[in-house]
Amino acid sequence: MCGIVGYVGQRSAASLLVDGLKKLEYRGYDSAGIAVVDAGALHVVRASGKLKNLQARLVAEHPPGKLGIGHTRWATHGRPSDENAHPHSYQGVAVVHNGIIENHLQLKAELRARGHVFSSETDTEVFAHLISQALAEGHALPQAVRAAVARVKGTYGLAVVWAGDPDRLVATKDSSPLVVGLAEGENFIASDVPALLDSTRDVVFLEDGDLAVVSAAGVEVQDRSGRPANRPVRRIDWTPVMAEKGGHKHFMHKEIHEQPRAVADTLRGRVLLSEGDVFFEGWSPSPAQATAWSRVTILACGTSWHAGLVGKAMVESLVRMPGEVELASEFRYRNPLVGPENLVLAISQSGETLDTLAALREAKARGAFTLAICNVMGSAMTREAHASLLTNAGPEIGVASTKAFTTQLATLFLIAVKLGRLRGQLGVAEAQDQLTHLVEVVKHLEEVLQVEPEVKRIARLFQGAQDFLFLGRGPMYPVALEGALKLKEVSYIHAEGYAGGEMKHGPIALIDSAMPVVVLAPKDPALPYQKMLGNVEEVRARGGKVIAVVDEDDHALDALADELLRIPATRALLSPLVAAVPLQLLAYHVADLRGNDVDQPRNLAKSVTVE
């Protein structure tokens, strides 16, 4: 989510760093800063808010020097502020960091005991202190960085400069992207390719565990064990707009493929497997408070409402607590029954959806405890709710939400496990089991993306259809609604989502040989699987075309469905995260084949800030 840039060469570093950060603005951020080394001195300039605030400060204090690092920050630990902005520095060491240090509290306590004084609320500052300590013990900068990351539990894309080593910077990564840019007499690093394209098209993508020592003369890369690593140099031919899209044709396609990373970021630092528990920064209800709530009310619109429907199933199953899901646009116009006994979850990707914000305010005014679930730090909902949880999906540029949906589902599952533990419905062992399956979803998301060629083939077959029907049962019913919505939004094909059991109560009249029917049929004991097979038979009897989404090891529908999309099997409550992906891909490829503007569908806005 955050942006990293670095430079060493013969030109002024400060202006190049700011130019690189501008190319990463599309990623979203709440503060920015640079650190430049010159003549054995470290100069750090930071500002909260947009880059223009940083640029204004640089007019007054433009630091000299030809070596530096820069950062745009999306807050995870600590509120957006000048003090929490990167780079963080200590005794001549400056660092910029993407990721999360899960054991930062323990490390801070240890360092404070040794006399270290911290100046921010962030986890990242720990890196500056650990590296400074290793330098004081006699290590050279690359070895000091390696010693520091060995102490850290978590993820990182890290870049480091030190006033005592004014000719090189060090970069290393684990689960957070970093790329090195190569040029004559100067070299660069960045978290994403767009920051480099004005200066070079030759890049090296670092692998997890790699450590790069970057100077004006060249770049040395070591693998995790410290051995020299020969990473290939790649030539990037993307335009700047293509680079922002990571080489994908559209932002929607890029964001579909970002879902494994996005869900991993949602879970990072929150899943306490050893304890069978969940940690939320900024929301820590007591058992007494959780027990006092008698009902969970979920407020949302559109895709977020579909996520809420799955969330209701999660809460009722894992917490054994009544749940209700309200369309926020309807909630406040009917004198709703809500009060101090309600935990109200308000869900919005942007945190600015006016209907959801108004419904949140109504629930809060009636005495309910309000918890905002959104993707934007500092948004209106995070300011107005009693507490808020960020999905950490990263900026979503495409109007049709994709990774917002799956990260909302992951967040709702975490909330259900947390409440289940607090209310005594989940023991340690069962919570560990549930969380283990949740963590495994990240791998399943990577695997399910491999069905894309098959999805694209199916999209070619049905791109001319006038209508689609999506069917699902249990937690798959909201996924059917979401699949239909995605197709409508970007392809402009009429589509309906229905609960499988409701098909005979009307929609069956629409089925004929021109009607593709997408049937969501994962095989799980908690789902009425045989009933879904019955739905398939009913569609076939009327000439409809069946596109079945099934578990990868299930062959019961091989002879019944016209087309099959196989997905990794998981728990019924987690299947929606995996099953949503082929439906997103189907909508995307149908729309693209029809020549539509996928990222900016007609009549739609990314954030609905009017009623």
XYZ file of C-alpha atoms in Angstrom:
611
model
C 0.000 0.000 0.000
C 2.753 2.443 0.932
C 5.325 3.729 -1.539
C 9.126 3.458 -1.278
C 11.763 5.180 -3.434
C 15.531 5.413 -3.149
C 18.360 6.979 -5.150
C 22.155 7.046 -5.271
C 24.109 8.736 -8.036
C 25.341 12.115 -9.199
C 22.111 14.133 -9.221
C 20.276 15.908 -6.395
C 18.452 13.172 -4.527
C 15.640 15.242 -2.994
C 13.921 16.262 -6.223
C 14.269 12.762 -7.706
C 12.754 11.197 -4.586
C 9.738 13.506 -4.681
C 9.252 12.842 -8.404
C 9.314 9.107 -7.696
C 6.781 9.460 -4.876
C 4.454 11.363 -7.208
C 4.409 8.342 -9.504
C 3.173 6.236 -6.564
C 0.372 8.564 -5.448
C -2.204 6.267 -7.047
C -1.471 3.758 -4.249
C -2.977 6.083 -1.635
C -1.211 7.559 1.410
C -1.657 9.863 4.388
C 1.861 11.313 4.836
C 5.205 11.520 3.057
C 8.862 12.196 3.723
C 12.441 11.888 2.519
C 15.859 11.369 4.106
C 19.027 12.550 2.349
C 22.656 11.922 3.326
C 25.232 14.608 2.574
C 28.800 15.062 3.850
C 28.270 12.690 6.758
C 25.005 14.302 7.868
C 21.447 12.997 7.696
C 18.616 15.349 6.684
C 15.011 14.182 7.238
C 11.975 16.142 6.027
C 8.431 14.809 6.636
C 4.858 16.053 6.427
C 1.413 14.592 7.024
C -1.141 14.904 4.260
C -0.461 15.147 0.558
C 2.875 15.476 -1.208
C 2.300 19.186 -1.729
C 2.788 19.617 2.029
C 6.163 17.891 1.818
C 7.122 19.943 -1.220
C 6.273 23.155 0.625
C 8.666 22.177 3.418
C 11.373 21.276 0.938
C 11.243 24.790 -0.508
C 12.337 26.093 2.883
C 14.761 23.283 3.773
C 15.908 21.631 0.548
C 18.457 19.073 1.753
C 21.606 18.653 -0.343
C 22.992 15.234 -1.127
C 23.072 12.550 -3.810
C 21.882 9.627 -1.691
C 18.429 9.285 -0.163
C 15.194 7.423 0.445
C 11.546 8.495 0.413
C 8.171 7.164 1.450
C 4.429 7.697 1.193
C 2.700 6.148 4.206
C -0.685 4.493 4.673
C -1.038 4.283 8.439
C -1.167 0.892 10.148
C 0.476 1.617 13.518
C -0.020 5.164 14.776
C -2.264 7.914 13.476
C -1.308 10.020 10.425
C 1.016 12.757 11.708
C 4.398 14.365 11.057
C 5.934 12.290 13.858
C 4.605 9.008 12.483
C 5.526 9.764 8.869
C 8.476 7.919 7.355
C 11.480 8.016 7.149
C 12.166 7.168 10.788
C 15.642 7.864 12.073
C 17.893 7.204 15.052
C 21.545 8.167 15.525
C 22.174 8.833 11.847
C 20.199 5.817 10.551
C 17.053 6.434 8.473
C 14.604 3.768 7.334
C 11.472 3.506 5.226
C 9.334 0.402 5.565
C 6.272 -1.256 4.073
C 4.773 -4.085 6.123
C 4.081 -4.830 9.768
C 6.405 -5.802 12.637
C 4.282 -8.168 14.693
C 6.651 -8.255 17.671
C 7.341 -4.514 17.779
C 5.996 -4.089 21.301
C 8.428 -6.649 22.723
C 11.314 -5.167 20.750
C 10.465 -1.639 21.885
C 10.390 -2.729 25.502
C 13.774 -4.397 25.139
C 15.315 -1.381 23.414
C 13.894 1.067 25.952
C 15.477 -1.010 28.699
C 18.796 -0.412 26.951
C 18.273 3.354 26.917
C 16.678 3.877 23.506
C 14.146 6.700 23.234
C 11.361 6.433 20.661
C 9.778 9.432 18.972
C 6.788 7.887 17.173
C 3.886 5.481 17.645
C 4.950 3.316 14.709
C 6.316 -0.201 14.535
C 8.779 0.869 11.815
C 10.929 2.978 14.126
C 12.112 -0.273 15.721
C 14.151 -0.956 12.578
C 16.135 2.284 12.943
C 16.982 1.434 16.542
C 17.922 -2.186 15.836
C 20.172 -1.183 12.929
C 21.791 1.598 14.967
C 22.492 -0.885 17.756
C 24.078 -3.358 15.344
C 26.251 -0.589 13.864
C 27.414 0.357 17.360
C 28.441 -3.259 17.845
C 30.787 -2.998 14.867
C 28.748 -4.350 11.974
C 28.929 -2.750 8.537
C 25.618 -1.393 7.216
C 24.550 -4.480 5.176
C 25.300 -6.813 8.082
C 23.536 -4.465 10.522
C 20.400 -4.539 8.375
C 20.530 -8.327 8.171
C 20.962 -8.550 11.956
C 17.946 -6.264 12.466
C 15.576 -8.171 10.189
C 16.598 -11.413 11.895
C 15.094 -10.024 15.123
C 11.803 -9.075 13.492
C 8.681 -11.175 13.161
C 6.478 -9.876 10.375
C 6.810 -8.538 6.846
C 8.904 -5.837 5.315
C 10.010 -3.957 2.255
C 12.843 -1.965 3.833
C 15.292 0.672 2.616
C 18.054 2.088 4.817
C 20.623 4.889 4.642
C 23.229 5.835 7.244
C 25.159 9.079 7.634
C 28.284 7.011 8.361
C 28.096 5.276 4.947
C 27.312 8.127 2.528
C 27.777 6.253 -0.750
C 25.254 3.405 -0.601
C 21.835 2.353 0.551
C 20.620 -1.084 1.576
C 17.252 -2.628 0.673
C 15.676 -5.917 1.684
C 12.248 -7.534 1.467
C 10.013 -10.276 2.734
C 6.410 -10.435 1.470
C 6.431 -6.778 0.412
C 7.585 -5.811 -3.102
C 10.863 -4.040 -3.912
C 12.434 -3.457 -7.300
C 15.916 -2.114 -8.136
C 16.341 0.248 -11.104
C 19.670 0.208 -12.983
C 21.206 3.132 -14.887
C 24.604 4.496 -15.892
C 26.352 6.053 -12.887
C 23.205 5.948 -10.744
C 20.807 3.376 -9.358
C 17.361 3.354 -7.780
C 14.997 1.326 -5.632
C 11.204 1.466 -5.437
C 8.237 -0.486 -4.196
C 6.684 -0.364 -7.667
C 7.893 0.153 -11.228
C 6.137 3.493 -12.012
C 8.528 5.370 -9.715
C 11.473 4.346 -11.927
C 10.298 4.769 -15.507
C 11.396 8.387 -15.998
C 14.991 7.355 -15.240
C 15.390 3.729 -16.309
C 13.620 0.770 -17.906
C 16.089 -1.857 -16.638
C 15.030 -3.394 -13.350
C 15.711 -6.279 -10.979
C 12.819 -7.657 -8.930
C 14.059 -8.731 -5.508
C 12.868 -12.039 -4.095
C 11.855 -12.691 -0.497
C 14.913 -12.686 1.753
C 17.083 -10.792 -0.760
C 19.288 -7.958 0.441
C 20.556 -5.400 -2.106
C 23.528 -3.086 -1.540
C 23.021 -0.190 -3.949
C 25.695 2.357 -4.900
C 26.218 4.638 -7.875
C 28.707 2.128 -9.280
C 26.472 -0.917 -9.117
C 24.184 -3.261 -7.184
C 25.074 -6.372 -5.203
C 22.251 -8.765 -4.304
C 22.511 -11.451 -1.636
C 19.960 -14.167 -0.939
C 18.506 -15.002 2.458
C 21.597 -16.962 3.487
C 23.969 -14.133 2.512
C 25.269 -15.758 -0.683
C 25.542 -13.687 -3.904
C 22.315 -13.945 -5.915
C 22.169 -13.463 -9.667
C 18.723 -11.993 -10.242
C 17.751 -11.375 -13.887
C 17.639 -7.848 -15.295
C 14.307 -7.195 -16.972
C 13.489 -4.538 -19.550
C 10.198 -2.756 -18.833
C 8.325 -1.522 -21.884
C 5.223 -0.336 -20.071
C 3.872 3.156 -20.466
C 3.491 5.075 -17.176
C -0.258 4.312 -17.120
C 0.435 0.634 -17.787
C 2.987 0.688 -14.988
C 0.427 1.976 -12.491
C -1.659 -1.022 -13.488
C 1.287 -3.358 -12.975
C 1.145 -4.391 -16.631
C -2.542 -5.338 -16.386
C -4.930 -3.995 -19.003
C -7.283 -2.558 -16.392
C -7.182 -1.686 -12.699
C -10.049 -4.119 -12.077
C -7.946 -6.983 -13.435
C -4.961 -5.896 -11.335
C -7.093 -5.666 -8.217
C -8.588 -9.117 -8.745
C -5.039 -10.474 -8.858
C -4.035 -8.477 -5.759
C -6.496 -10.362 -3.560
C -4.052 -12.900 -2.097
C -1.812 -10.041 -0.979
C -4.754 -7.922 0.154
C -6.274 -10.648 2.333
C -2.826 -11.420 3.748
C -2.529 -7.747 4.722
C -5.979 -7.890 6.333
C -4.862 -10.792 8.520
C -1.314 -9.647 9.232
C -0.690 -8.879 12.889
C -4.263 -9.830 13.839
C -4.234 -13.627 13.864
C -2.787 -15.029 17.096
C -2.701 -18.712 16.216
C -0.751 -19.793 19.283
C -3.448 -18.266 21.515
C -6.427 -19.105 19.325
C -7.392 -15.443 19.363
C -7.591 -12.262 17.322
C -5.930 -8.901 18.025
C -7.376 -5.653 16.680
C -5.458 -2.436 17.128
C -7.945 0.195 18.230
C -10.741 -2.183 19.253
C -10.458 -4.426 22.273
C -13.895 -5.207 23.740
C -14.047 -6.826 27.157
C -15.868 -10.129 27.750
C -18.473 -8.193 29.742
C -19.060 -5.763 26.884
C -19.251 -8.547 24.296
C -21.689 -10.475 26.483
C -23.877 -7.417 26.967
C -24.509 -7.157 23.227
C -27.519 -9.268 22.310
C -27.538 -8.670 18.565
C -25.186 -7.734 15.726
C -26.632 -5.314 13.182
C -24.739 -4.857 9.913
C -25.258 -1.720 7.820
C -24.010 -1.526 4.245
C -24.825 -0.912 0.580
C -24.032 -2.777 -2.646
C -21.039 -5.105 -2.529
C -20.509 -4.326 1.154
C -24.107 -5.414 1.837
C -23.357 -8.749 0.192
C -20.295 -9.074 2.430
C -22.549 -8.287 5.383
C -24.892 -11.133 4.459
C -21.990 -13.559 4.671
C -20.891 -11.840 7.891
C -24.306 -12.550 9.421
C -23.795 -16.262 8.743
C -20.330 -16.074 10.302
C -21.625 -14.361 13.444
C -24.562 -16.703 13.895
C -22.407 -19.804 13.369
C -19.298 -18.879 15.373
C -20.800 -16.572 18.009
C -24.287 -18.087 18.280
C -25.634 -14.567 18.371
C -28.547 -13.160 16.335
C -27.500 -11.077 13.354
C -29.336 -8.846 10.915
C -28.153 -7.120 7.755
C -29.734 -3.827 6.804
C -29.544 -1.857 3.587
C -28.170 1.390 4.940
C -30.255 3.386 2.465
C -33.431 2.016 4.100
C -32.362 1.777 7.729
C -32.927 5.261 9.067
C -36.257 5.833 7.367
C -38.236 3.280 9.358
C -37.649 4.085 13.047
C -35.277 1.119 13.482
C -35.195 -1.010 16.619
C -31.608 -0.487 17.693
C -30.059 0.560 20.992
C -27.326 -0.130 23.557
C -27.864 -3.885 23.204
C -26.688 -3.752 19.558
C -23.190 -4.038 18.159
C -23.480 -2.211 14.843
C -21.005 -2.954 12.054
C -20.994 -0.318 9.313
C -19.197 -1.529 6.162
C -17.925 0.682 3.329
C -14.846 0.449 1.125
C -14.329 4.199 1.072
C -15.713 5.010 4.515
C -17.561 7.882 2.840
C -20.721 6.164 1.521
C -23.358 8.679 2.537
C -26.194 6.221 3.157
C -24.006 4.032 5.361
C -22.579 7.031 7.190
C -26.087 8.349 7.886
C -27.222 4.933 9.117
C -24.171 4.710 11.391
C -25.008 8.112 12.856
C -28.601 7.012 13.464
C -27.506 3.837 15.255
C -24.979 5.754 17.329
C -27.575 8.350 18.306
C -29.800 5.525 19.569
C -27.072 4.237 21.881
C -25.604 1.357 19.849
C -21.876 0.681 19.834
C -20.688 1.397 16.282
C -17.722 -0.274 14.586
C -16.686 0.930 11.125
C -15.148 -1.552 8.673
C -13.540 0.281 5.789
C -10.397 0.662 3.702
C -9.514 4.339 4.144
C -7.806 5.695 7.250
C -9.239 9.038 8.315
C -12.469 8.628 6.325
C -15.718 10.004 7.711
C -16.856 6.653 9.077
C -13.587 6.067 10.955
C -13.970 9.500 12.524
C -17.594 9.056 13.577
C -17.739 5.432 14.732
C -16.821 4.444 18.269
C -14.054 2.264 16.797
C -12.875 1.243 13.351
C -11.095 -1.629 11.628
C -9.223 -1.126 8.375
C -9.384 -3.894 5.791
C -5.876 -2.921 4.559
C -6.779 -3.824 0.965
C -4.789 -0.929 -0.482
C -6.299 1.609 -2.878
C -9.047 0.220 -5.113
C -9.174 2.245 -8.326
C -11.631 0.200 -10.390
C -15.222 1.237 -9.729
C -16.403 -2.373 -9.417
C -15.206 -3.566 -6.006
C -13.243 -6.814 -5.947
C -10.558 -6.942 -3.274
C -12.785 -4.776 -1.059
C -15.274 -7.665 -0.944
C -12.803 -10.402 -0.006
C -10.986 -8.287 2.592
C -14.316 -7.320 4.160
C -15.184 -11.018 4.400
C -11.829 -11.757 6.039
C -12.367 -8.923 8.536
C -15.877 -10.140 9.373
C -14.564 -13.654 9.986
C -11.944 -12.250 12.369
C -14.651 -10.317 14.209
C -16.775 -13.473 14.503
C -13.864 -15.456 15.942
C -13.047 -12.624 18.371
C -16.636 -12.406 19.600
C -16.896 -16.187 19.777
C -13.875 -16.282 22.079
C -15.106 -13.398 24.248
C -18.575 -14.901 24.642
C -17.258 -18.384 25.396
C -18.644 -20.014 22.247
C -15.205 -20.885 20.836
C -12.507 -22.604 22.856
C -8.837 -22.166 22.088
C -8.587 -25.330 19.980
C -11.634 -24.565 17.849
C -10.567 -20.953 17.352
C -7.112 -22.154 16.291
C -8.784 -24.498 13.807
C -10.976 -21.739 12.368
C -8.082 -19.280 12.110
C -5.834 -21.877 10.490
C -8.386 -22.357 7.723
C -8.694 -18.584 7.363
C -4.924 -18.184 6.941
C -4.953 -20.977 4.335
C -7.418 -18.934 2.262
C -4.503 -16.757 1.104
C -2.995 -19.806 -0.600
C -6.404 -20.783 -2.001
C -6.775 -17.313 -3.535
C -3.440 -17.713 -5.291
C -4.549 -21.105 -6.587
C -7.986 -20.041 -7.788
C -6.501 -17.304 -9.974
C -5.108 -20.133 -12.103
C -8.630 -20.799 -13.456
C -8.513 -17.540 -15.417
C -7.793 -19.102 -18.846
C -10.856 -21.325 -18.415
C -12.951 -18.349 -17.279
C -11.858 -16.365 -20.315
C -12.849 -19.240 -22.630
C -16.293 -19.388 -21.001
C -16.611 -15.601 -21.287
C -16.123 -15.866 -25.051
C -18.955 -18.403 -25.237
C -21.466 -16.263 -23.336
C -20.434 -12.657 -24.056
C -23.522 -12.219 -26.233
C -26.024 -13.394 -23.626
C -28.826 -11.006 -22.706
C -29.460 -12.426 -19.223
C -27.627 -14.462 -16.556
C -28.884 -16.233 -13.455
C -26.646 -16.930 -10.443
C -27.694 -19.519 -7.845
C -26.266 -20.303 -4.416
C -27.331 -21.585 -1.015
C -26.226 -20.691 2.504
C -23.137 -18.447 2.426
C -23.031 -18.955 -1.355
C -26.295 -17.067 -1.829
C -24.664 -13.652 -1.150
C -21.867 -14.673 -3.552
C -24.529 -15.316 -6.198
C -25.848 -11.802 -5.551
C -22.334 -10.394 -5.798
C -21.553 -12.318 -9.006
C -24.698 -10.966 -10.617
C -23.895 -7.435 -9.457
C -20.352 -7.599 -10.861
C -21.627 -8.748 -14.247
C -24.274 -6.010 -14.338
C -21.823 -3.297 -13.311
C -19.176 -3.838 -15.948
C -20.754 -5.837 -18.810
C -24.230 -4.182 -18.777
C -25.827 -7.640 -19.085
C -28.946 -8.147 -17.008
C -28.212 -10.634 -14.222
C -29.996 -11.860 -11.112
C -28.729 -13.663 -8.040
C -31.079 -16.048 -6.238
C -31.054 -18.483 -3.369
C -31.210 -21.929 -4.933
C -34.364 -22.897 -3.088
C -36.169 -19.839 -4.472
C -35.630 -20.713 -8.119
C -38.908 -22.620 -8.357
C -40.751 -19.611 -6.886
C -40.473 -17.549 -10.053
C -37.057 -17.377 -11.751
C -37.486 -20.858 -13.228
C -39.932 -19.276 -15.709
C -37.035 -17.380 -17.301
C -34.875 -20.396 -18.067
C -34.473 -21.408 -21.703
C -31.654 -22.352 -24.066
C -30.406 -18.749 -24.162
C -30.052 -18.446 -20.373
C -26.628 -19.146 -18.794
C -27.034 -20.197 -15.154
C -24.022 -19.965 -12.825
C -24.418 -22.520 -10.041
C -22.256 -22.194 -6.929
C -21.915 -25.735 -5.610
C -18.965 -26.270 -3.258
C -19.330 -29.598 -1.463
C -19.447 -29.008 2.288
C -21.454 -30.820 4.982
C -22.765 -27.451 6.142
C -24.301 -26.730 2.734
C -27.347 -28.440 1.103
C -25.211 -29.902 -1.685
C -27.798 -32.394 -2.976
C -30.290 -29.548 -3.253
C -27.878 -27.689 -5.545
C -27.613 -30.804 -7.730
C -31.395 -30.684 -7.924
C -31.214 -27.074 -9.108
C -28.834 -28.139 -11.860
C -31.232 -30.839 -13.017
C -34.073 -28.313 -13.084
C -32.034 -25.939 -15.249
C -30.978 -28.729 -17.618
C -34.567 -29.941 -17.999
C -35.485 -26.516 -19.390
C -32.547 -26.212 -21.762
C -30.515 -23.736 -19.691
C -26.714 -23.652 -19.911
C -25.077 -24.579 -16.591
C -21.767 -23.035 -15.517
C -20.906 -24.822 -12.260
C -18.386 -23.606 -9.685
C -17.294 -26.731 -7.807
C -14.559 -28.002 -5.517
C -11.479 -29.138 -7.414
C -11.875 -32.755 -6.286
C -15.645 -33.006 -6.873
C -16.805 -34.777 -10.057
C -20.520 -35.185 -9.370
C -21.365 -32.438 -11.864
C -18.947 -33.481 -14.597
C -21.712 -34.978 -16.730
C -24.402 -32.480 -15.749
C -22.819 -29.058 -16.229
C -22.030 -27.502 -19.591
C -18.984 -25.753 -18.103
C -17.013 -26.348 -14.900
C -14.859 -23.989 -12.866
C -12.921 -25.825 -10.166
C -11.880 -24.013 -6.986
C -9.883 -25.078 -3.895
C -12.093 -26.601 -1.201
C -12.405 -24.892 2.172
C -14.901 -24.384 5.010
C -18.429 -23.291 4.068
C -18.048 -19.923 5.826
C -14.776 -19.239 3.990
C -15.829 -20.528 0.561
C -17.259 -17.104 -0.394
C -13.745 -15.609 -0.405
C -12.574 -18.199 -2.916
C -15.741 -18.617 -5.003
C -16.046 -14.862 -5.582
C -12.850 -14.766 -7.644
C -13.975 -16.729 -10.746
C -17.183 -14.676 -10.791
C -15.157 -11.455 -10.727
C -12.997 -12.781 -13.564
C -16.087 -13.803 -15.535
C -17.577 -10.316 -15.239
C -14.257 -8.725 -16.156
C -13.607 -10.825 -19.271
C -17.183 -10.600 -20.571
C -17.028 -6.807 -20.207
C -13.600 -6.597 -21.831
C -14.675 -8.787 -24.751
C -17.691 -6.521 -25.246
C -15.380 -3.497 -25.444
C -16.687 -1.766 -22.308
C -14.803 0.707 -20.127
C -14.160 -1.794 -17.335
C -12.650 0.608 -14.812
C -15.215 3.372 -15.304
C -18.598 1.757 -16.056
C -21.300 4.098 -17.257
C -23.429 5.875 -14.641
C -21.372 4.554 -11.688
C -19.083 6.284 -9.184
C -16.463 4.676 -6.965
C -17.779 6.220 -3.772
C -21.485 7.055 -3.512
C -21.409 10.252 -1.487
C -24.941 11.389 -2.347
C -28.300 9.861 -1.450
